[in-house]
XYZ file of N, CA, C and O in Angstrom:
736
model
N 50.906 -126.231 56.050
C 51.756 -124.940 56.124
C 51.748 -123.848 55.957
O 50.145 -123.818 55.380
N 51.825 -122.700 55.892
C 50.901 -121.130 56.110
C 51.580 -120.710 55.011
O 52.410 -121.156 54.101
N 50.938 -119.606 54.167
C 51.305 -118.819 53.151
C 52.616 -118.315 53.386
O 53.494 -117.902 52.751
N 52.885 -118.089 54.622
C 54.365 -117.331 54.936
C 55.479 -118.581 54.783
O 56.503 -118.303 53.896
N 54.854 -119.558 55.334
C 56.000 -120.475 55.072
C 56.247 -121.034 53.565
O 57.063 -121.154 53.314
N 55.079 -120.995 52.889
C 55.062 -120.890 51.192
C 55.720 -120.204 50.784
O 56.778 -120.591 49.561
N 55.737 -118.834 50.803
C 56.624 -117.580 50.549
C 57.872 -118.184 50.359
O 59.030 -118.227 49.814
N 58.559 -118.186 51.986
C 59.822 -118.481 52.477
C 60.621 -119.973 51.483
O 61.601 -119.783 51.014
N 59.662 -120.662 51.537
C 60.279 -121.948 50.602
C 60.444 -121.552 49.050
O 61.531 -122.156 48.955
N 59.339 -121.017 48.781
C 59.210 -120.890 47.222
C 60.475 -119.995 47.068
O 61.403 -120.100 46.062
N 60.616 -118.681 47.673
C 61.685 -118.110 47.615
C 63.330 -118.673 47.735
O 64.437 -118.612 46.914
N 63.357 -119.465 49.059
C 64.306 -120.321 49.068
C 64.569 -121.314 47.503
O 65.817 -121.376 47.185
N 63.829 -122.206 47.466
C 64.106 -122.890 46.138
C 64.513 -122.280 44.972
O 64.938 -122.850 44.012
N 63.773 -121.079 44.530
C 63.946 -120.115 43.367
C 65.486 -119.421 43.485
O 66.408 -119.720 42.461
N 65.581 -119.350 44.512
C 67.604 -118.627 44.909
C 68.461 -120.034 44.626
O 68.968 -119.779 43.860
N 67.838 -120.981 44.891
C 68.658 -122.896 45.019
C 68.828 -122.609 43.707
O 69.862 -123.263 43.431
N 67.863 -122.449 42.767
C 67.567 -123.094 41.303
C 68.182 -122.011 40.662
O 68.644 -122.022 39.327
N 68.800 -120.381 41.312
C 69.400 -119.589 40.356
C 68.195 -119.045 39.448
O 68.669 -118.625 38.245
N 66.854 -119.180 39.576
C 66.082 -118.580 39.041
C 65.570 -117.405 39.475
O 65.052 -116.969 40.537
N 65.706 -116.023 38.642
C 65.395 -114.707 38.661
C 64.314 -115.136 38.556
O 63.271 -115.475 38.272
N 63.393 -113.900 40.194
C 61.409 -114.202 39.945
C 61.306 -112.917 40.692
O 62.455 -112.068 40.909
N 59.997 -112.516 40.629
C 59.151 -111.528 41.227
C 58.067 -112.068 41.695
O 57.072 -112.434 41.188
N 57.283 -111.478 42.995
C 56.142 -111.899 43.569
C 55.249 -110.535 42.938
O 55.437 -109.709 42.590
N 54.048 -111.540 42.540
C 53.216 -109.842 41.755
C 51.362 -110.543 42.291
O 51.728 -111.218 43.626
N 50.802 -110.186 41.888
C 49.200 -110.726 42.235
C 48.857 -110.155 43.714
O 49.337 -109.098 43.864
N 48.010 -110.661 43.989
C 47.356 -110.291 45.289
C 48.517 -109.836 46.549
O 48.522 -108.976 46.870
N 49.512 -110.688 46.391
C 50.794 -110.445 47.606
C 51.170 -109.045 47.387
O 51.154 -108.103 47.896
N 51.717 -108.957 46.124
C 52.320 -107.503 45.982
C 51.130 -106.385 45.875
O 51.518 -105.304 46.590
N 50.069 -106.496 45.272
C 48.875 -105.615 45.623
C 48.859 -104.926 47.026
O 48.554 -104.334 47.178
N 48.932 -106.369 47.862
C 48.614 -106.092 49.313
C 49.744 -105.400 49.621
O 49.729 -104.442 50.387
N 50.787 -105.536 49.608
C 52.275 -105.010 49.883
C 52.014 -103.153 49.679
O 52.396 -102.476 50.111
N 51.702 -103.134 48.277
C 51.184 -101.802 48.081
C 50.284 -101.061 48.163
O 49.913 -99.924 48.102
N 49.228 -101.506 48.600
C 47.604 -101.167 48.704
C 46.572 -101.869 50.033
O 47.649 -102.076 50.958
N 45.639 -102.282 49.988
C 44.790 -102.652 50.660
C 45.087 -104.480 50.857
O 45.022 -104.791 50.075
N 45.122 -104.824 52.297
C 45.257 -106.421 52.071
C 43.768 -107.056 51.784
O 43.025 -106.548 52.051
N 43.799 -107.970 51.023
C 42.727 -108.985 50.789
C 43.408 -110.608 51.034
O 44.576 -110.666 50.951
N 42.560 -111.528 50.900
C 42.720 -112.674 51.381
C 43.154 -113.144 49.966
O 42.349 -113.280 49.109
N 44.127 -114.099 50.186
C 44.237 -115.352 49.038
C 44.660 -116.748 49.479
O 45.278 -116.639 50.809
N 44.816 -117.331 48.700
C 45.367 -118.908 49.047
C 46.329 -119.395 47.678
O 46.401 -120.313 47.928
N 46.982 -118.295 47.281
C 48.162 -118.873 46.449
C 48.748 -117.580 46.375
O 48.700 -116.630 46.618
N 50.356 -117.996 45.584
C 50.919 -117.272 45.489
C 51.471 -117.026 43.872
O 50.945 -117.635 43.106
N 51.381 -115.997 43.555
C 51.757 -115.538 41.929
C 53.284 -115.139 41.709
O 53.631 -113.820 42.783
N 54.274 -115.712 41.178
C 55.267 -115.566 41.328
C 55.764 -115.148 39.571
O 55.646 -116.806 39.086
N 56.107 -114.384 38.889
C 56.867 -114.278 37.722
C 58.480 -115.066 37.579
O 58.871 -114.652 38.448
N 58.694 -115.737 36.684
C 60.184 -116.360 36.749
C 60.412 -116.549 35.587
O 59.709 -116.186 34.571
N 61.896 -116.557 35.590
C 62.772 -116.040 34.436
C 63.733 -117.246 33.992
O 64.660 -116.919 34.543
N 63.233 -118.614 33.928
C 63.958 -119.645 34.216
C 65.224 -120.289 33.351
O 64.326 -119.549 31.956
N 66.058 -120.534 33.025
C 66.982 -121.844 32.029
C 66.432 -122.929 32.004
O 65.454 -122.945 33.167
N 66.285 -123.467 31.267
C 65.894 -124.744 31.120
C 66.744 -126.023 32.468
O 66.027 -126.283 33.404
N 67.916 -126.083 32.656
C 68.301 -126.263 34.020
C 67.735 -125.916 35.341
O 68.091 -126.726 36.115
N 67.916 -124.711 35.395
C 67.103 -123.944 36.471
C 65.708 -124.736 36.709
O 65.306 -124.735 38.177
N 64.990 -124.709 35.868
C 63.742 -124.781 35.925
C 63.599 -126.508 36.309
O 62.991 -127.074 36.909
N 64.767 -127.522 35.932
C 64.984 -128.507 36.366
C 65.219 -128.863 37.470
O 64.526 -129.532 38.099
N 66.158 -127.575 37.997
C 66.383 -128.091 39.350
C 64.889 -127.931 40.514
O 64.544 -128.744 41.615
N 65.005 -126.526 39.789
C 63.114 -126.346 40.728
C 62.234 -127.568 41.142
O 61.901 -128.071 41.938
N 62.207 -128.137 39.560
C 60.678 -129.122 39.396
C 61.270 -130.491 40.352
O 60.515 -130.866 41.020
N 62.820 -130.626 40.236
C 62.991 -132.073 40.826
C 62.924 -131.574 42.362
O 62.289 -132.964 43.025
N 63.124 -130.502 42.728
C 63.507 -130.314 44.161
C 62.073 -130.411 44.713
O 61.712 -130.919 45.812
N 61.090 -130.094 44.030
C 59.593 -129.826 44.700
C 58.966 -131.366 44.585
O 58.163 -131.536 45.685
N 59.346 -131.833 43.344
C 58.756 -133.337 43.326
C 59.177 -134.291 44.446
O 58.175 -135.008 45.058
N 60.798 -133.657 44.677
C 61.204 -134.951 45.938
C 60.694 -134.506 47.372
O 60.686 -135.122 48.089
N 60.014 -133.238 47.270
C 59.809 -132.915 48.821
C 58.051 -132.657 48.511
O 57.748 -132.263 49.700
N 57.690 -133.310 47.972
C 56.125 -133.728 48.574
C 55.423 -132.647 47.520
O 54.280 -133.167 47.800
N 55.694 -131.848 46.887
C 54.685 -130.682 46.200
C 54.114 -131.624 44.929
O 54.705 -132.713 44.462
N 52.951 -131.219 44.625
C 52.652 -131.679 43.352
C 53.051 -130.446 42.118
O 52.871 -129.361 41.917
N 53.652 -131.018 41.318
C 53.852 -130.187 40.055
C 54.037 -131.235 38.866
O 54.441 -132.446 38.858
N 53.281 -130.884 37.540
C 53.109 -131.575 36.374
C 54.647 -131.441 35.628
O 54.827 -129.756 35.147
N 55.851 -131.927 35.483
C 56.768 -131.553 34.862
C 56.857 -131.157 33.446
O 57.306 -130.342 32.757
N 55.916 -131.877 32.561
C 55.473 -131.396 31.666
C 55.149 -130.380 31.069
O 55.366 -129.331 30.332
N 54.056 -129.986 31.957
C 53.368 -129.119 31.946
C 54.213 -127.471 32.299
O 54.351 -126.483 31.776
N 55.117 -127.907 33.182
C 56.365 -126.971 33.258
C 57.000 -126.237 32.549
O 57.465 -125.216 31.899
N 57.585 -127.373 31.746
C 58.358 -127.384 30.378
C 57.929 -126.869 29.312
O 58.142 -126.073 28.313
N 56.672 -126.994 29.156
C 55.563 -126.303 27.955
C 55.056 -124.987 28.450
O 55.809 -124.147 27.571
N 55.199 -124.900 29.275
C 54.795 -123.142 29.917
C 56.340 -122.617 29.461
O 56.271 -121.467 29.109
N 57.155 -123.056 30.082
C 58.919 -122.450 29.648
C 58.728 -122.258 28.226
O 59.358 -120.981 27.530
N 58.158 -123.157 27.421
C 58.755 -123.084 25.835
C 57.312 -121.902 25.121
O 57.838 -121.188 24.477
N 56.133 -121.841 25.832
C 55.434 -121.005 25.205
C 54.932 -119.804 26.223
O 54.460 -118.952 25.945
N 55.586 -119.961 26.979
C 56.152 -118.555 28.045
C 54.673 -118.452 28.719
O 54.376 -117.115 28.586
N 54.267 -119.289 29.310
C 52.888 -119.303 29.989
C 52.785 -119.580 31.404
O 53.935 -118.956 32.046
N 52.305 -120.374 31.836
C 52.605 -120.597 33.399
C 52.269 -121.832 33.583
O 51.642 -122.908 32.619
N 52.448 -122.456 34.861
C 52.173 -123.739 35.535
C 51.741 -123.781 37.087
O 52.181 -122.586 37.717
N 51.659 -124.564 37.805
C 51.285 -124.573 39.178
C 52.366 -125.833 39.724
O 52.341 -126.520 39.377
N 52.223 -125.279 40.893
C 52.894 -125.925 41.963
C 51.935 -126.021 43.263
O 51.699 -125.303 43.784
N 51.600 -127.189 43.679
C 50.656 -127.350 44.714
C 51.245 -127.947 45.860
O 51.712 -129.072 45.940
N 51.021 -127.310 46.690
C 51.769 -128.427 48.269
C 50.805 -129.268 48.927
O 49.373 -128.999 48.356
N 51.027 -129.972 49.698
C 49.968 -130.963 50.401
C 48.562 -130.733 50.794
O 47.801 -131.057 50.753
N 49.074 -129.217 51.410
C 47.756 -128.796 52.364
C 46.948 -127.675 50.720
O 45.809 -127.088 51.524
N 47.145 -128.064 49.728
C 46.537 -127.078 48.805
C 46.638 -126.204 48.657
O 46.093 -125.495 47.456
N 47.501 -125.363 49.039
C 48.288 -124.095 48.828
C 49.039 -123.752 47.323
O 49.232 -125.303 47.097
N 48.973 -123.249 46.932
C 49.548 -123.367 45.222
C 50.412 -121.709 44.921
O 49.983 -120.914 45.620
N 50.893 -122.209 44.413
C 52.003 -121.012 43.356
C 51.646 -121.354 42.064
O 51.842 -122.518 41.734
N 51.410 -120.478 41.327
C 51.301 -120.151 40.068
C 52.746 -119.196 39.569
O 52.699 -118.537 40.118
N 53.397 -120.171 38.922
C 54.575 -119.968 38.580
C 54.701 -119.327 37.104
O 53.966 -119.924 35.847
N 54.518 -118.240 36.903
C 54.296 -117.154 35.536
C 55.739 -117.059 34.892
O 56.756 -116.470 35.248
N 56.084 -117.648 33.411
C 57.084 -117.573 32.702
C 57.248 -116.192 32.328
O 56.240 -115.631 31.690
N 58.059 -115.586 32.759
C 58.136 -114.039 32.072
C 57.916 -113.895 30.860
O 58.324 -114.589 29.818
N 56.666 -113.316 30.182
C 56.637 -112.796 28.694
C 57.605 -112.302 28.123
O 58.679 -111.209 28.772
N 57.854 -112.335 26.901
C 58.748 -111.892 25.936
C 58.612 -110.619 25.094
O 58.173 -110.811 23.762
N 58.281 -109.581 25.943
C 57.901 -108.356 25.155
C 58.280 -107.293 26.229
O 58.727 -107.665 27.511
N 58.453 -106.177 25.135
C 59.107 -105.145 25.717
C 58.445 -104.585 27.307
O 59.505 -104.652 28.097
N 57.312 -104.254 27.442
C 56.861 -103.941 29.255
C 57.586 -105.097 29.741
O 57.807 -104.659 30.846
N 57.008 -106.646 29.361
C 57.730 -107.414 30.724
C 58.998 -107.948 30.986
O 59.449 -107.777 32.183
N 59.831 -106.954 30.214
C 61.356 -107.280 30.252
C 61.798 -106.081 30.963
O 62.127 -105.774 32.123
N 61.310 -104.887 30.640
C 61.302 -103.718 31.849
C 60.482 -103.754 33.187
O 61.247 -103.544 33.989
N 59.541 -104.319 33.377
C 59.156 -104.464 34.530
C 59.824 -105.592 35.345
O 59.917 -105.257 36.265
N 60.100 -106.641 34.726
C 61.258 -107.499 35.333
C 62.227 -107.233 36.072
O 63.164 -106.940 37.096
N 63.200 -106.128 35.367
C 64.354 -105.364 35.423
C 64.358 -104.542 36.547
O 65.161 -104.180 37.169
N 62.795 -104.163 36.675
C 62.539 -102.423 37.785
C 61.986 -103.834 39.225
O 61.785 -102.863 40.044
N 61.883 -105.046 39.022
C 61.445 -105.584 40.438
C 62.498 -104.994 41.399
O 63.661 -104.676 41.154
N 61.780 -105.339 42.845
C 62.753 -104.652 43.829
C 62.728 -105.550 45.122
O 61.717 -106.137 44.942
N 63.934 -105.943 46.075
C 63.743 -106.067 47.092
C 62.827 -105.730 48.241
O 62.248 -104.677 48.193
N 62.202 -106.476 48.761
C 60.487 -106.214 49.779
C 60.883 -107.546 50.860
O 60.897 -108.679 50.595
N 60.228 -106.789 52.067
C 60.112 -108.115 53.235
C 58.299 -108.601 53.273
O 57.582 -107.733 53.364
N 58.109 -109.760 52.647
C 56.560 -110.121 52.532
C 56.307 -110.912 53.721
O 57.276 -111.926 53.365
N 55.601 -110.819 54.614
C 55.622 -111.765 55.633
C 56.884 -112.151 56.060
O 56.765 -113.902 56.436
N 57.706 -111.437 56.645
C 58.818 -111.759 57.250
C 60.106 -112.559 56.232
O 61.138 -113.023 56.694
N 59.775 -112.445 55.122
C 60.680 -113.040 54.076
C 61.331 -111.781 53.345
O 60.594 -111.501 52.532
N 62.269 -112.106 52.784
C 62.903 -111.222 51.884
C 63.256 -111.671 50.614
O 63.215 -112.582 50.030
N 62.193 -110.997 49.733
C 61.642 -111.510 48.306
C 61.866 -110.177 47.126
O 62.352 -109.154 47.528
N 62.058 -110.930 45.896
C 61.884 -109.562 45.101
C 60.744 -109.364 44.632
O 59.567 -110.302 44.416
N 59.980 -108.416 44.498
C 58.806 -107.870 44.076
C 58.547 -106.805 42.899
O 59.440 -106.038 42.654
N 57.224 -107.120 42.232
C 57.406 -106.446 41.198
C 56.988 -104.828 41.857
O 56.343 -104.487 42.852
N 57.522 -103.892 40.831
C 57.265 -102.452 41.445
C 55.393 -101.832 41.779
O 55.009 -102.350 41.033
N 55.168 -100.688 42.164
C 54.115 -100.446 42.414
C 53.399 -99.919 41.117
O 52.373 -100.474 40.522
N 54.241 -99.235 40.203
C 53.886 -98.548 38.797
C 53.821 -99.953 37.885
O 52.127 -100.236 37.155
N 54.374 -101.056 38.199
C 54.288 -102.333 37.162
C 53.192 -103.023 37.859
O 52.339 -103.790 36.782
N 52.785 -102.960 39.051
C 51.543 -103.738 39.564
C 50.442 -103.036 39.207
O 49.555 -104.000 38.579
N 50.279 -101.869 39.150
C 49.315 -101.264 38.153
C 48.848 -101.496 37.135
O 47.711 -101.928 36.660
N 50.324 -101.279 36.275
C 49.774 -102.008 35.088
C 49.254 -103.186 34.760
O 48.578 -103.612 33.589
N 50.143 -103.938 35.321
C 49.576 -105.518 35.581
C 48.354 -105.646 35.702
O 47.005 -106.148 35.136
N 47.736 -104.932 36.838
C 46.296 -105.035 37.258
C 45.378 -104.389 36.178
O 44.002 -105.054 35.975
N 45.766 -103.636 35.636
C 44.789 -102.926 34.692
C 44.882 -103.716 33.334
O 43.577 -104.257 32.877
N 45.822 -104.565 33.082
C 45.667 -105.519 32.008
C 44.743 -106.743 32.063
O 43.807 -106.965 31.269
N 44.944 -107.051 33.892
C 44.211 -107.995 34.141
C 42.710 -107.650 34.397
O 41.788 -108.198 34.041
N 42.452 -106.420 34.689
C 40.670 -105.715 34.690
C 40.261 -105.787 33.418
O 38.727 -106.427 33.677
N 40.821 -105.684 32.366
C 40.184 -106.003 31.140
C 40.410 -107.530 30.304
O 39.437 -107.654 30.004
N 41.221 -107.869 30.750
C 41.213 -109.406 30.438
C 40.032 -110.400 31.360
O 39.745 -111.315 30.422
N 39.917 -110.090 32.125
C 38.829 -110.578 33.149
C 37.904 -109.920 33.455
O 36.972 -110.803 34.284
N 37.476 -108.866 32.987
C 36.450 -108.168 33.556
C 36.205 -108.069 35.268
O 35.373 -108.143 35.333
N 37.261 -107.551 35.515
C 37.343 -107.644 37.185
C 37.383 -106.504 37.731
O 38.651 -105.666 37.628
N 36.409 -105.965 38.232
C 36.195 -104.936 39.587
C 37.051 -105.096 40.522
O 37.836 -103.708 40.987
N 37.375 -106.330 40.992
C 38.456 -106.634 41.858
C 39.745 -105.948 41.830
O 40.375 -104.952 42.589
N 40.171 -106.039 40.616
C 41.468 -105.401 40.237
C 42.042 -104.144 39.687
O 42.843 -103.053 40.564
N 40.395 -103.740 39.542
C 40.806 -102.082 39.849
C 40.667 -101.397 41.279
O 41.273 -100.338 41.336
N 39.562 -102.235 42.090
C 40.076 -101.431 43.388
C 40.958 -101.747 43.799
O 42.026 -100.644 44.964
N 41.861 -102.867 43.715
C 43.429 -103.038 44.005
C 44.258 -101.838 43.281
O 44.854 -101.299 44.101
N 44.121 -101.328 41.680
C 44.502 -100.527 41.607
C 44.124 -98.935 42.126
O 44.960 -98.246 42.430
N 43.144 -98.736 42.132
C 42.738 -97.656 43.346
C 43.277 -97.556 44.746
O 44.072 -96.140 44.899
N 43.727 -98.424 44.991
C 44.299 -98.536 46.982
C 45.592 -97.948 46.578
O 46.398 -97.333 47.135
N 46.257 -99.060 45.636
C 47.632 -98.905 45.645
C 48.100 -97.266 44.949
O 48.818 -96.751 45.369
N 47.228 -96.776 43.797
C 47.291 -95.261 43.368
C 47.287 -94.410 44.766
O 48.133 -93.481 45.154
N 46.374 -94.443 45.612
C 45.828 -93.823 46.629
C 47.195 -93.894 47.711
O 47.538 -92.513 48.251
N 47.569 -95.240 47.779
C 48.411 -95.100 49.083
C 49.777 -94.545 48.437
O 51.040 -94.054 49.295
N 50.325 -95.027 47.380
C 51.544 -94.191 46.908
C 51.277 -92.942 46.631
O 52.552 -92.204 46.930
N 50.388 -92.327 46.294
C 50.321 -90.513 46.317
C 51.354 -90.459 45.358
O 51.869 -90.422 44.407
N 51.833 -89.073 45.684
C 53.109 -88.547 45.103
C 54.233 -89.231 44.680
O 54.994 -88.809 43.800
N 54.389 -90.575 45.365
C 55.488 -91.039 44.924
C 55.420 -91.630 43.764
O 56.469 -92.297 43.315
N 54.350 -91.970 43.213
C 54.079 -92.527 41.922
C 54.476 -91.989 40.790
O 54.199 -91.018 40.441
N 55.329 -92.619 39.692
C 55.566 -92.262 38.608
C 54.638 -92.344 37.530
O 54.534 -93.370 36.867
N 53.631 -91.381 37.522
C 52.677 -91.465 36.865
C 53.080 -91.501 35.125
O 52.750 -91.833 34.192
N 54.163 -90.806 34.950
C 54.409 -90.859 33.435
C 55.129 -91.998 33.083
O 54.837 -92.300 31.801
N 55.557 -92.747 33.665
C 55.842 -93.753 33.440
C 54.344 -94.803 33.284
O 54.214 -95.990 31.976
N 53.342 -94.886 34.433
C 52.677 -95.507 34.140
C 51.550 -94.855 32.816
O 51.279 -96.013 31.762
N 51.455 -93.605 32.605
C 51.167 -93.046 31.220
C 51.541 -93.570 29.926
O 51.106 -94.074 28.853
N 53.076 -94.110 29.829
C 53.838 -94.613 28.815
C 53.426 -95.657 28.267
O 53.124 -95.990 27.386
N 53.570 -96.549 29.414
C 52.971 -97.982 29.248
C 51.597 -98.070 28.859
O 51.213 -99.066 28.616
N 50.762 -97.381 29.778
C 49.530 -98.021 29.431
C 48.852 -97.340 27.988
O 47.807 -98.189 27.628
N 49.680 -96.260 27.101
C 49.191 -96.692 25.611
C 49.949 -97.614 24.942
O 48.934 -98.027 24.176
N 50.910 -98.436 25.601
C 51.710 -99.644 24.737
C 50.874 -100.409 24.608
O 50.745 -101.428 23.923
N 50.150 -100.571 26.287
C 49.531 -102.196 26.482
C 47.983 -102.113 26.341
O 47.351 -102.870 26.891
N 47.458 -100.646 25.636
C 45.786 -100.489 25.298
C 45.251 -100.506 26.634
O 44.452 -101.226 26.710
N 45.768 -100.122 27.765
C 44.789 -100.022 29.071
C 44.729 -98.294 29.379
O 44.328 -98.027 30.500
N 44.969 -97.668 28.285
C 44.777 -95.883 28.891
C 43.660 -95.956 29.196
O 43.118 -94.924 30.001
N 42.830 -95.961 28.660
C 41.313 -95.374 28.542
C 41.197 -96.023 29.988
O 40.045 -95.547 31.152
N 41.272 -97.262 30.694
C 41.113 -97.535 31.790
C 42.088 -96.955 33.110
O 41.212 -96.601 33.891
N 42.633 -96.571 32.547
C 43.532 -95.752 33.639
C 43.155 -94.403 33.719
O 42.933 -94.196 34.526
N 42.489 -93.917 32.509
C 42.623 -92.438 32.420
C 40.872 -92.147 33.612
O 40.501 -91.471 34.349
N 39.645 -93.327 33.351
C 38.665 -93.461 33.884
C 39.320 -93.637 35.500
O 38.662 -92.859 36.181
N 39.889 -94.476 36.123
C 40.186 -94.891 37.347
C 40.864 -93.684 37.827
O 40.379 -93.389 38.822
N 41.601 -93.134 37.150
C 42.602 -92.113 37.888
C 42.059 -90.726 38.094
O 41.910 -90.033 38.705
N 40.923 -90.549 37.340
C 40.114 -89.446 37.797
C 38.994 -89.740 38.972
O 39.053 -88.778 39.615
N 38.669 -91.152 39.370
C 37.722 -91.434 40.558
C 38.833 -91.426 41.614
O 38.469 -91.031 42.802
N 40.150 -91.391 41.331
C 41.083 -91.465 42.656
C 41.590 -90.593 43.058
O 42.066 -89.927 44.192
N 42.122 -89.330 42.168
C 42.266 -88.037 42.533
C 41.407 -86.929 43.164
O 40.680 -86.715 43.521
């Protein structure tokens, strides 16, 4: 299975289970910035118990690996769990956090065509904010390079006021300010 096939299959399954979702991570930052290799998909989901049950049963019956208990613990704790295809390609399913930024980020998701599949994707501004958070959490220069590429390619269309408002709230303002000086 290719990543394109995995993405298309994931989108179909999430739609079938009536689970709202958005693609994030490397796929989304590549859409808005510079391409980079990845072997997994990062998808934020906002499932009900019933929707998650439909999703888990479907992937289990089709030969994917998923730990049912881990999926429901992730839902209760608003963390993440993995679905792994037979060829070791992986989907990180991240339960949407219950905080104001995450609710707004999810509401701002938009349709996009990735690898020939229509999916929902995080906005460029929200990807920038998420990558700024990840850069701090994981001390990752790669995340900052992704942010720089997205800022550069978005140019004047970037809603900087939105980013600055949330950067302060998310405590990533210092990293944003240092990065933006190098990009501008």
